[in-house]
mmCIF file with all atom_site columns, C-alpha atoms in Angstrom:
data_model
loop_
_atom_site.group_PDB
_atom_site.id
_atom_site.type_symbol
_atom_site.label_atom_id
_atom_site.label_alt_id
_atom_site.label_comp_id
_atom_site.label_asym_id
_atom_site.label_entity_id
_atom_site.label_seq_id
_atom_site.pdbx_PDB_ins_code
_atom_site.Cartn_x
_atom_site.Cartn_y
_atom_site.Cartn_z
_atom_site.occupancy
_atom_site.B_iso_or_equiv
_atom_site.pdbx_formal_charge
_atom_site.auth_seq_id
_atom_site.auth_comp_id
_atom_site.auth_asym_id
_atom_site.auth_atom_id
_atom_site.pdbx_PDB_model_num
ATOM 1  C CA . MET A 1 1  ? -9.108  -4.136  8.373   1.00 0.00 ? 17 MET A CA 1
ATOM 2  C CA . GLN A 1 2  ? -9.279  -4.517  4.613   1.00 0.00 ? 18 GLN A CA 1
ATOM 3  C CA . THR A 1 3  ? -6.074  -5.936  3.175   1.00 0.00 ? 19 THR A CA 1
ATOM 4  C CA . LEU A 1 4  ? -4.504  -6.000  -0.274  1.00 0.00 ? 20 LEU A CA 1
ATOM 5  C CA . ASP A 1 5  ? -1.876  -8.733  -0.588  1.00 0.00 ? 21 ASP A CA 1
ATOM 6  C CA . LEU A 1 6  ? 0.513   -8.048  -3.465  1.00 0.00 ? 22 LEU A CA 1
ATOM 7  C CA . HIS A 1 7  ? 2.308   -11.392 -3.215  1.00 0.00 ? 23 HIS A CA 1
ATOM 8  C CA . MET A 1 8  ? 2.253   -13.120 -6.600  1.00 0.00 ? 24 MET A CA 1
ATOM 9  C CA . THR A 1 9  ? 1.501   -9.789  -8.335  1.00 0.00 ? 25 THR A CA 1
ATOM 10 C CA . ARG A 1 10 ? 3.827   -8.688  -11.094 1.00 0.00 ? 26 ARG A CA 1
ATOM 11 C CA . HIS A 1 11 ? 5.380   -5.256  -10.681 1.00 0.00 ? 27 HIS A CA 1
ATOM 12 C CA . ALA A 1 12 ? 3.767   -4.112  -13.935 1.00 0.00 ? 28 ALA A CA 1
ATOM 13 C CA . ARG A 1 13 ? 0.295   -4.840  -12.493 1.00 0.00 ? 29 ARG A CA 1
ATOM 14 C CA . ALA A 1 14 ? 0.927   -3.579  -8.938  1.00 0.00 ? 30 ALA A CA 1
ATOM 15 C CA . ASP A 1 15 ? 0.177   0.091   -9.622  1.00 0.00 ? 31 ASP A CA 1
ATOM 16 C CA . ASP A 1 16 ? -3.283  -0.754  -10.984 1.00 0.00 ? 32 ASP A CA 1
ATOM 17 C CA . ARG A 1 17 ? -4.060  -3.150  -8.121  1.00 0.00 ? 33 ARG A CA 1
ATOM 18 C CA . VAL A 1 18 ? -3.132  -0.570  -5.470  1.00 0.00 ? 34 VAL A CA 1
ATOM 19 C CA . ARG A 1 19 ? -5.281  2.081   -7.187  1.00 0.00 ? 35 ARG A CA 1
ATOM 20 C CA . GLU A 1 20 ? -8.253  -0.279  -7.500  1.00 0.00 ? 36 GLU A CA 1
ATOM 21 C CA . PHE A 1 21 ? -7.925  -1.164  -3.832  1.00 0.00 ? 37 PHE A CA 1
ATOM 22 C CA . LEU A 1 22 ? -7.594  2.415   -2.569  1.00 0.00 ? 38 LEU A CA 1
ATOM 23 C CA . ASN A 1 23 ? -10.558 3.591   -4.658  1.00 0.00 ? 39 ASN A CA 1
ATOM 24 C CA . PHE A 1 24 ? -12.907 1.422   -2.587  1.00 0.00 ? 40 PHE A CA 1
ATOM 25 C CA . ALA A 1 25 ? -11.091 0.565   0.647   1.00 0.00 ? 41 ALA A CA 1
ATOM 26 C CA . GLU A 1 26 ? -12.300 1.838   3.971   1.00 0.00 ? 42 GLU A CA 1
ATOM 27 C CA . LEU A 1 27 ? -9.337  3.402   5.759   1.00 0.00 ? 43 LEU A CA 1
ATOM 28 C CA . PRO A 1 28 ? -7.304  2.471   7.646   1.00 0.00 ? 44 PRO A CA 1
ATOM 29 C CA . ALA A 1 29 ? -6.351  -0.361  5.337   1.00 0.00 ? 45 ALA A CA 1
ATOM 30 C CA . ARG A 1 30 ? -3.363  -2.680  4.981   1.00 0.00 ? 46 ARG A CA 1
ATOM 31 C CA . ILE A 1 31 ? -1.211  -3.306  1.901   1.00 0.00 ? 47 ILE A CA 1
ATOM 32 C CA . VAL A 1 32 ? 1.139   -6.280  2.028   1.00 0.00 ? 48 VAL A CA 1
ATOM 33 C CA . THR A 1 33 ? 4.113   -5.669  -0.275  1.00 0.00 ? 49 THR A CA 1
ATOM 34 C CA . GLY A 1 34 ? 6.428   -8.394  0.945   1.00 0.00 ? 50 GLY A CA 1
ATOM 35 C CA . LYS A 1 35 ? 10.188  -7.926  0.959   1.00 0.00 ? 51 LYS A CA 1
ATOM 36 C CA . SER A 1 36 ? 10.419  -6.367  -2.513  1.00 0.00 ? 52 SER A CA 1
ATOM 37 C CA . LYS A 1 37 ? 11.771  -2.832  -2.339  1.00 0.00 ? 53 LYS A CA 1
ATOM 38 C CA . GLN A 1 38 ? 10.365  -2.120  -5.801  1.00 0.00 ? 54 GLN A CA 1
ATOM 39 C CA . MET A 1 39 ? 6.871   -3.300  -4.794  1.00 0.00 ? 55 MET A CA 1
ATOM 40 C CA . ARG A 1 40 ? 7.009   -1.122  -1.665  1.00 0.00 ? 56 ARG A CA 1
ATOM 41 C CA . GLU A 1 41 ? 8.025   1.898   -3.794  1.00 0.00 ? 57 GLU A CA 1
ATOM 42 C CA . ILE A 1 42 ? 5.158   1.292   -6.223  1.00 0.00 ? 58 ILE A CA 1
ATOM 43 C CA . ALA A 1 43 ? 2.648   1.125   -3.376  1.00 0.00 ? 59 ALA A CA 1
ATOM 44 C CA . THR A 1 44 ? 4.012   4.155   -1.518  1.00 0.00 ? 60 THR A CA 1
ATOM 45 C CA . ASN A 1 45 ? 4.060   6.270   -4.692  1.00 0.00 ? 61 ASN A CA 1
ATOM 46 C CA . VAL A 1 46 ? 0.361   5.589   -5.276  1.00 0.00 ? 62 VAL A CA 1
ATOM 47 C CA . ILE A 1 47 ? -0.454  6.212   -1.596  1.00 0.00 ? 63 ILE A CA 1
ATOM 48 C CA . LYS A 1 48 ? 1.331   9.574   -1.754  1.00 0.00 ? 64 LYS A CA 1
ATOM 49 C CA . GLU A 1 49 ? -0.453  10.463  -4.986  1.00 0.00 ? 65 GLU A CA 1
ATOM 50 C CA . TYR A 1 50 ? -3.789  9.851   -3.235  1.00 0.00 ? 66 TYR A CA 1
ATOM 51 C CA . GLU A 1 51 ? -2.499  12.162  -0.462  1.00 0.00 ? 67 GLU A CA 1
ATOM 52 C CA . TYR A 1 52 ? -2.922  9.478   2.189   1.00 0.00 ? 68 TYR A CA 1
ATOM 53 C CA . GLU A 1 53 ? -0.491  8.787   4.993   1.00 0.00 ? 69 GLU A CA 1
ATOM 54 C CA . PHE A 1 54 ? 1.087   5.412   5.732   1.00 0.00 ? 70 PHE A CA 1
ATOM 55 C CA . HIS A 1 55 ? 3.349   3.701   8.196   1.00 0.00 ? 71 HIS A CA 1
ATOM 56 C CA . PHE A 1 56 ? 4.878   0.264   8.462   1.00 0.00 ? 72 PHE A CA 1
ATOM 57 C CA . GLU A 1 57 ? 2.781   -2.302  10.264  1.00 0.00 ? 73 GLU A CA 1
ATOM 58 C CA . SER A 1 58 ? 5.512   -2.646  12.886  1.00 0.00 ? 74 SER A CA 1
ATOM 59 C CA . ALA A 1 59 ? 9.156   -1.883  13.480  1.00 0.00 ? 75 ALA A CA 1
ATOM 60 C CA . TYR A 1 60 ? 9.899   -5.482  12.513  1.00 0.00 ? 76 TYR A CA 1
ATOM 61 C CA . ASN A 1 61 ? 7.587   -5.836  9.518   1.00 0.00 ? 77 ASN A CA 1
ATOM 62 C CA . PHE A 1 62 ? 8.519   -3.567  6.622   1.00 0.00 ? 78 PHE A CA 1
ATOM 63 C CA . GLY A 1 63 ? 6.548   -5.772  4.228   1.00 0.00 ? 79 GLY A CA 1
ATOM 64 C CA . ALA A 1 64 ? 3.148   -4.393  5.232   1.00 0.00 ? 80 ALA A CA 1
ATOM 65 C CA . LEU A 1 65 ? 1.900   -0.817  5.125   1.00 0.00 ? 81 LEU A CA 1
ATOM 66 C CA . ILE A 1 66 ? -0.995  0.683   7.044   1.00 0.00 ? 82 ILE A CA 1
ATOM 67 C CA . VAL A 1 67 ? -2.721  3.378   4.983   1.00 0.00 ? 83 VAL A CA 1
ATOM 68 C CA . CYS A 1 68 ? -4.604  6.172   6.778   1.00 0.00 ? 84 CYS A CA 1
ATOM 69 C CA . GLU A 1 69 ? -6.320  9.382   5.752   1.00 0.00 ? 85 GLU A CA 1
ATOM 70 C CA . SER A 1 70 ? -4.152  12.468  5.810   1.00 0.00 ? 86 SER A CA 1
ATOM 71 C CA . LYS A 1 71 ? -4.316  14.610  8.951   1.00 0.00 ? 87 LYS A CA 1
ATOM 72 C CA . HIS A 1 72 ? -4.179  17.786  6.821   1.00 0.00 ? 88 HIS A CA 1
#
């Protein structure tokens, strides 16, 4: 599964990195946001804008998102 790791990425650059990744990623794909609530919000906002669905990697790991195509 293709993975974008946002560790060591500044919040100001995160939006662009998520967009660049989603433009070419084969879904499902994984985005690692880490523990930062702000980083998770940036990633989820872009995912929603692309009209993709996402879920947390697991019930214990809220620092990684799995992005899938919308079922609609």
